Coordinates of C-alpha atoms and ligand atoms in Angstrom, one line a residue:
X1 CA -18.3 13.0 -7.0
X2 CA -16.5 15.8 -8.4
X3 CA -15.3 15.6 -11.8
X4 CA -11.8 16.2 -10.4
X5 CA -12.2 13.0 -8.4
X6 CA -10.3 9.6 -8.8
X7 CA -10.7 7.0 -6.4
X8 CA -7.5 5.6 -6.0
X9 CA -8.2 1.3 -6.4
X10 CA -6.5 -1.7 -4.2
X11 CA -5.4 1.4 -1.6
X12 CA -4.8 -1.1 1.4
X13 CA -2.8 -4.0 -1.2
X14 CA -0.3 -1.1 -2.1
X15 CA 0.3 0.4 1.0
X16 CA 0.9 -2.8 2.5
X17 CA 2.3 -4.1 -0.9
X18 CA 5.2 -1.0 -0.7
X19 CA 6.4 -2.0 2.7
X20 CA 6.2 1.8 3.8
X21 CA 9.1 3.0 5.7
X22 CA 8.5 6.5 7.3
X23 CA 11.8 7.7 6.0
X24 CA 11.5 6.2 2.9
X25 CA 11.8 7.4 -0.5
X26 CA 8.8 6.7 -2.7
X27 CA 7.9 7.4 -6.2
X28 CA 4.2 7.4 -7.6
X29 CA 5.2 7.5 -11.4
X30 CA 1.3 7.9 -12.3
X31 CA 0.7 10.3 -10.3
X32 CA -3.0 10.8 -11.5
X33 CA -5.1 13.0 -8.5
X34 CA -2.9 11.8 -5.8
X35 CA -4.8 9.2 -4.2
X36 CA -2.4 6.7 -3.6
X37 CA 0.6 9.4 -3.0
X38 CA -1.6 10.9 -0.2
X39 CA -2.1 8.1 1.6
X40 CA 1.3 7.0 1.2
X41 CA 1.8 10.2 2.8
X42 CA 0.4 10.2 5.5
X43 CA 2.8 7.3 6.3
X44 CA 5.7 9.0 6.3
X45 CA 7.4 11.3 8.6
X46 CA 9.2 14.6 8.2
X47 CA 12.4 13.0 6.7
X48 CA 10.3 10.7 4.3
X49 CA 9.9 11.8 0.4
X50 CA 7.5 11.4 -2.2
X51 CA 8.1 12.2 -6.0
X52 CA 4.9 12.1 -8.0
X53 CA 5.4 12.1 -12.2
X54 CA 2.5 12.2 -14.6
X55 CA 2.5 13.2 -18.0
X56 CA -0.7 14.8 -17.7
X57 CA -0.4 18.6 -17.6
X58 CA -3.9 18.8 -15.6
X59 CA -2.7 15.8 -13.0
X60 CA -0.1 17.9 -11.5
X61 CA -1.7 21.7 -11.9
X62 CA -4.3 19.9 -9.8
X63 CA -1.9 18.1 -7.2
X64 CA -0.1 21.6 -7.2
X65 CA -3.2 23.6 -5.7
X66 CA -2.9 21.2 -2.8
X67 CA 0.1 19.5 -2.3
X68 CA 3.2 22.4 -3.0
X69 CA 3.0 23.3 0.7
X70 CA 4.5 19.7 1.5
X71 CA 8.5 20.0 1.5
X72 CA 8.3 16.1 1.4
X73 CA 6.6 16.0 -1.8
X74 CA 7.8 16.8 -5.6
X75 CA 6.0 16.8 -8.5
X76 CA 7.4 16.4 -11.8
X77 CA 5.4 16.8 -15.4
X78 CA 6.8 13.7 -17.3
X79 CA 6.3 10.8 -18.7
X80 CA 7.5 7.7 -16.3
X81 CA 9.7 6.5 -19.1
X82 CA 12.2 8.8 -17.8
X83 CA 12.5 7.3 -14.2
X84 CA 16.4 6.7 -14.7
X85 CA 16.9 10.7 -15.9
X86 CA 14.7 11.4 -13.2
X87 CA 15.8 9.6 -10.7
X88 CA 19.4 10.2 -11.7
X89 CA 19.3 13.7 -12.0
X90 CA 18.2 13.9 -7.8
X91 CA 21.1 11.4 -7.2
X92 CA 18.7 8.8 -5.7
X93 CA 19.7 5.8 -8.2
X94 CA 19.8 2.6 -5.8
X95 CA 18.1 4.9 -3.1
X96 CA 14.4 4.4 -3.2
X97 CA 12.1 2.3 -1.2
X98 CA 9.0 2.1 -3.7
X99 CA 8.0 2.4 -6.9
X100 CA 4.5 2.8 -7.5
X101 CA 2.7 2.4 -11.3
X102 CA -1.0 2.4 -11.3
X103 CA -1.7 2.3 -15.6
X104 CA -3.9 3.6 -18.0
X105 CA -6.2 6.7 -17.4
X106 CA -7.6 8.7 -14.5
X107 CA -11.6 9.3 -14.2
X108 CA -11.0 12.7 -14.9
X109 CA -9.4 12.0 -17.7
X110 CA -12.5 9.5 -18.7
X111 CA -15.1 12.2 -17.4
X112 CA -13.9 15.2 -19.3
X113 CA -15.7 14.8 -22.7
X114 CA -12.7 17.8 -24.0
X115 CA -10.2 14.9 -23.5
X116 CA -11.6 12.5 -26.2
X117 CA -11.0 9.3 -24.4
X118 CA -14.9 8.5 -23.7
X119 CA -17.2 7.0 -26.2
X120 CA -20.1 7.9 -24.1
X121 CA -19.4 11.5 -23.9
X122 CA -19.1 13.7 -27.1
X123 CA -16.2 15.4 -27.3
X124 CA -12.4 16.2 -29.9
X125 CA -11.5 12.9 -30.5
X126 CA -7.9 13.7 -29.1
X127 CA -7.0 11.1 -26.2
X128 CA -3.6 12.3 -25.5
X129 CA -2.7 11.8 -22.0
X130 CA -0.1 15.2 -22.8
X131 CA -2.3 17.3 -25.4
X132 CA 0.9 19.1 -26.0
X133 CA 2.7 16.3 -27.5
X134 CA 2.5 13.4 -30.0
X135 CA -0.5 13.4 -32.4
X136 CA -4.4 13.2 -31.1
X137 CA -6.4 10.2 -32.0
X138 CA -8.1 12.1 -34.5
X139 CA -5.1 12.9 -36.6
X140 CA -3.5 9.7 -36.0
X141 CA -6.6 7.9 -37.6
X142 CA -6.4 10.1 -40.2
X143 CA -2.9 9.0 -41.7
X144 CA -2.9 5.1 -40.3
X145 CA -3.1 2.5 -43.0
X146 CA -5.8 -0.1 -42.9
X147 CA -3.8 -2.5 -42.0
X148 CA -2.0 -0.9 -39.4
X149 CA -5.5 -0.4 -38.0
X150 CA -6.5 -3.7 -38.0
X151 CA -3.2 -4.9 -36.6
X152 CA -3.5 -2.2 -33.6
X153 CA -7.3 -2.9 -32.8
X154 CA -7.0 -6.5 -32.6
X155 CA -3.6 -6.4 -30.4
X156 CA -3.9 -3.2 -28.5
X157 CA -8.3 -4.0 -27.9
X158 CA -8.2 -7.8 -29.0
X159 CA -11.1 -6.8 -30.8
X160 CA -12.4 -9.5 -32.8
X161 CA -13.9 -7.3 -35.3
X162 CA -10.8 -5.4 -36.2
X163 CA -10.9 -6.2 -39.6
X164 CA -14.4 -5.2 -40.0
X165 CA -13.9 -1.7 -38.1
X166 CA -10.5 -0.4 -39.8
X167 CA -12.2 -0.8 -43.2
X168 CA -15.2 1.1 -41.7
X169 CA -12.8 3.7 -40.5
X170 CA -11.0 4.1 -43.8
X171 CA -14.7 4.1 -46.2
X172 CA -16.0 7.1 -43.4
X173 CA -12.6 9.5 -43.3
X174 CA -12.9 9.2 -47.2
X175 CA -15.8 11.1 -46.8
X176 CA -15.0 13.6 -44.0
X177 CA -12.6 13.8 -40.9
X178 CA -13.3 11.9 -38.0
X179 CA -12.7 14.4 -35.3
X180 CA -15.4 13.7 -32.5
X181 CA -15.7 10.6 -30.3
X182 CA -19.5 10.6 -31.1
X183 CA -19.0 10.0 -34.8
X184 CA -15.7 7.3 -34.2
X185 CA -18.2 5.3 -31.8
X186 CA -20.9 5.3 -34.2
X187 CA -18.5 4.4 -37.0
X188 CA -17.6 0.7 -35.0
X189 CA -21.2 0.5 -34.2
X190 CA -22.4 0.5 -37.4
X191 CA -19.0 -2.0 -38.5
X192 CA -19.8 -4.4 -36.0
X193 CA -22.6 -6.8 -36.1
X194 CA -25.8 -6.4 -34.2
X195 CA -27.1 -7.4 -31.5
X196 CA -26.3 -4.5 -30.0
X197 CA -29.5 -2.6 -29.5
X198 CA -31.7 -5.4 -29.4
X199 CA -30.0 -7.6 -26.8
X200 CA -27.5 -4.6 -24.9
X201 CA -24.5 -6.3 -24.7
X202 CA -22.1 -5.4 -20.9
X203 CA -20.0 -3.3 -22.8
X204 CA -20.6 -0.9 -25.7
X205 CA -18.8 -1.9 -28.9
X206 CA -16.6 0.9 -29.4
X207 CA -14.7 -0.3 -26.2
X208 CA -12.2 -2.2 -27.4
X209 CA -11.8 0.2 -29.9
X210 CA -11.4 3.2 -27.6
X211 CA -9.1 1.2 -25.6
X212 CA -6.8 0.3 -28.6
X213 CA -6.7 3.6 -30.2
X214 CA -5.8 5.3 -26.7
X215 CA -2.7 2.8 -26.1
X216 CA -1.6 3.6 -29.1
X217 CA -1.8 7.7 -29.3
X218 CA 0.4 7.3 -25.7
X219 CA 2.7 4.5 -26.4
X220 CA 1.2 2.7 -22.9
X221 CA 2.8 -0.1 -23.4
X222 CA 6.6 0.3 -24.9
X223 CA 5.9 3.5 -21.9
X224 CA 5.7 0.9 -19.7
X225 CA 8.1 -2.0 -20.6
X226 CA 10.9 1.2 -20.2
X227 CA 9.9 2.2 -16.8
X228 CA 9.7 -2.0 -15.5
X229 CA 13.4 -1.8 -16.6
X230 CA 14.4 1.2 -15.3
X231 CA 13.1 0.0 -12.1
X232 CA 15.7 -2.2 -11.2
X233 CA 18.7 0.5 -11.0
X234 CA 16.1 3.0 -9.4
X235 CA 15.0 0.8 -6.3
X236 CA 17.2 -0.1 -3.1
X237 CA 17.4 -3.5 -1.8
X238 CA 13.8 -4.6 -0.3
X239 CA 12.3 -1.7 -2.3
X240 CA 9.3 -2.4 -3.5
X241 CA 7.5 -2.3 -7.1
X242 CA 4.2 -2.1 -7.3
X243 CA 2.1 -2.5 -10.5
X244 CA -1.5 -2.3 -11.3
X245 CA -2.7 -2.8 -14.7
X246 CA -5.8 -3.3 -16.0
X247 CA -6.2 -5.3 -19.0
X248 CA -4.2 -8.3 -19.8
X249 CA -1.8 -6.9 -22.8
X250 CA -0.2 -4.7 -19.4
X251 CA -0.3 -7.3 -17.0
X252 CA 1.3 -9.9 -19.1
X253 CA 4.3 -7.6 -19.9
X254 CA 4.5 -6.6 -15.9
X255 CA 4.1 -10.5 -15.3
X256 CA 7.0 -11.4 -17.5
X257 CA 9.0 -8.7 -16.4
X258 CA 8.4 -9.8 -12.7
X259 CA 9.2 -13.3 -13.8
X260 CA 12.3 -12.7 -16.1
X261 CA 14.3 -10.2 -13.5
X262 CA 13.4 -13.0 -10.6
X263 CA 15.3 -15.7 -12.0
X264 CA 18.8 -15.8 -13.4
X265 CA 18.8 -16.3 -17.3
X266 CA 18.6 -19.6 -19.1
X267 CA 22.8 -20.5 -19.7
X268 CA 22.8 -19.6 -16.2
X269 CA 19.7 -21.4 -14.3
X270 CA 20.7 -23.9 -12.1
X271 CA 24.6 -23.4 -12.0
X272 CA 26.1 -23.7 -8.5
X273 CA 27.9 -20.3 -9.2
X274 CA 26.4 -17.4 -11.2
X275 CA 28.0 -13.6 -12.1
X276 CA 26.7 -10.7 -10.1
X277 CA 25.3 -9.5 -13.3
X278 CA 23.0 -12.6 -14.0
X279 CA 21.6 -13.2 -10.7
X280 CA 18.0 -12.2 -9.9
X281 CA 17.2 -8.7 -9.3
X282 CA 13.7 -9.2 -7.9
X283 CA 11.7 -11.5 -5.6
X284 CA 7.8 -12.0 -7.1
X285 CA 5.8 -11.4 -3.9
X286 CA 2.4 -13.6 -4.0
X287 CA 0.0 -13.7 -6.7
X288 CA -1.7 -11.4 -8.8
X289 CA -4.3 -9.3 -5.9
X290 CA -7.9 -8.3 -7.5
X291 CA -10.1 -5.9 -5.9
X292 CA -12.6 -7.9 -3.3
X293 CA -16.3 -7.6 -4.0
X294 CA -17.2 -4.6 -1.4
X295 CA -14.9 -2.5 -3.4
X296 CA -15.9 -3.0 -6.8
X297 CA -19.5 -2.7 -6.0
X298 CA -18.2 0.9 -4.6
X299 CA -16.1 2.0 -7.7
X300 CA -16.1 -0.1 -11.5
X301 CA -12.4 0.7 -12.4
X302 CA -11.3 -1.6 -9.8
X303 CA -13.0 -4.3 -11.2
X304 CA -10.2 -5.2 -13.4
X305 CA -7.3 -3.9 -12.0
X306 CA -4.6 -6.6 -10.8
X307 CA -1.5 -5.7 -8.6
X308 CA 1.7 -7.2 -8.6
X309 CA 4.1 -6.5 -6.4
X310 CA 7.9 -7.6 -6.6
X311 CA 11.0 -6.7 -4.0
X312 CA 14.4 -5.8 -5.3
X313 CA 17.1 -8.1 -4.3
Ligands
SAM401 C1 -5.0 5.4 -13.1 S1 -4.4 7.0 -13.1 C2 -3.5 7.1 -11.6 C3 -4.4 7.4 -10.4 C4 -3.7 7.7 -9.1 N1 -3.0 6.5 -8.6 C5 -4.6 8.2 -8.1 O1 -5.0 7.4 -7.1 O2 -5.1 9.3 -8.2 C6 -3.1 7.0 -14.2 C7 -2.4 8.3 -14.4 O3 -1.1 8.0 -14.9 C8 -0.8 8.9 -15.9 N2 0.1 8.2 -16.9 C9 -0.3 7.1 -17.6 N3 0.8 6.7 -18.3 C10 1.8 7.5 -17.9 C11 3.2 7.6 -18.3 N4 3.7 6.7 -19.2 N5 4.0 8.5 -17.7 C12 3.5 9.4 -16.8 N6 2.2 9.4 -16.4 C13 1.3 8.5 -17.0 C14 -2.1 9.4 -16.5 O4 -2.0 10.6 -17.1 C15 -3.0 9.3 -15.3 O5 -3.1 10.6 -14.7

């Protein structure tokens, strides 16, 4: 596979999750390579309308060498925080059909040592989704307090040894910079206790702390707690959200969110008559979908991605 390539996961749960309409107006807020926007697509006819945003310069210089020929198709460079603004400024608030967010980072992103989000690949240890804004991992670990560390690896990674690693972090930029992903993965190795190397454990030990360190340099998840809320005034009635996350920090906030907006608010639960403003704005649809066996055998991202899907009352 290419190293431009991203194989978009739960494809059939999100087109069938967004309730396609071939007019419709949908928006792929991480955009990523396109995967689910060209499928989503192919759905729609001439008068249908896709707006793909991703805050990832390369996402949409790549989309634009093969999508700008569309007239149903815009794509904007952003961060997903700014639905409203977006959506706002096209006059389409109320007006679209389906909201699609599928979180965290592409495998390009992953693949492309340069990035810095791989502990397997050598590389700047930058990790910014935008490289042109906000700080890179390696400057941001180079000004973060112990504790602050700590607090951020063991909520952001729900790393156990966070404690263990920030004071292994602070002892080895005493000495020099840390400014590669090599020599940040080999810092946590050396924190953590063995038995990595004599019995391999399923995941390296710097994942957590990768994972941590990267929600962090992005803001991923105060990111996505603005877009969920932006959602409501974005999406028609029967419009569709669709969220796949893929560690539990994101799905608990979409979970809650989902939960929250479908019920009216505590004063108000249960009265025979409730104000406009304090009735539910969404209907949860099902459970929580998981990629099925054949498909995670065929591509490991999807093996912990969830979907939730919720309809705008
Ligand atoms: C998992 S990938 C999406 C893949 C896409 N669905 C596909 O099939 O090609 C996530 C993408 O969302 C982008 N992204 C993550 N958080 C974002 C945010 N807050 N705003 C805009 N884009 C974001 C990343 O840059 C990345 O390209």
């Amino acid at each position: 596979m290419s190293s431009n390539a991203h194989v978009p996961v739960l494809l059939g749960p999100v087109l069938r999750g967004l309730k396609i309409k071939p007019d419709g107006c949908y928006v792929d807020g991480t955009f990523g390579r396109g995967g689910h926007s060209r499928e989503i697509l192919k759905q729609l006819n001439a008068n249908g309308r896709l707006i793909g945003i991703d805050r990832d310069p390369q996402a949409i210089a790549s989309a634009a060498r093969t999508l700008t020929d569309d007239p149903r198709v815009e794509l904007i460079r952003g961060v997903c925080a700014q639905l409203g603004t977006f959506i706002r400024d096209r006059e389409l608030v109320g007006k679209v059909d389906g909201l699609l967010l599928d979180l965290g980072v592409s495998s390009p992103q992953l693949d492309e040592a340069d990035r810095g989000f791989s502990f397997l690949r050598d590389g700047p240890l930058d990790m910014r989704m935008d490289p042109d804004s906000g700080v890179s991992a390696s400057e941001w670990l180079a000004s973060v307090d112990e504790k602050e560390l700590k607090h951020v690896l063991s909520k952001f990674g729900e790393e156990r040894h966070a404690a263990r690693i920030a004071r292994a972090v602070v002892a080895a930029r005493e000495n020099a910079p840390i400014v590669r992903t090599s020599e940040l993965a080999a810092i946590v190795v050396s924190a953590v206790p063995a038995p990595y190397g004599k019995h391999r454990p399923v995941k390296h030990p710097a994942t957590k702390t990768f994972q941590a360190i990267r929600i962090a340099v992005n803001d991923e998840l105060a990111q996505l707690e603005s877009v969920l809320a932006q959602s409501i005034d974005v999406l028609r009635q029967g419009g569709r959200l669709c969220v796949i996350s893929f560690h539990s920090l994101e799905d608990r906030i979409v979970k809650r969110f989902m939960r929250d907006a479908s019920r009216e608010p505590e004063p108000y639960r249960g009265m025979p008559s409730v104000p406009d403003e304090f009735r539910p704005k969404l209907k949860v649809i099902g459970k929580a979908i998981t990629a099925k066996a054949d498909e995670i055998a065929a591509n490991r991202r999807a093996r912990s991605a969830r979907l939730r899907i919720a309809e705008r009352l």
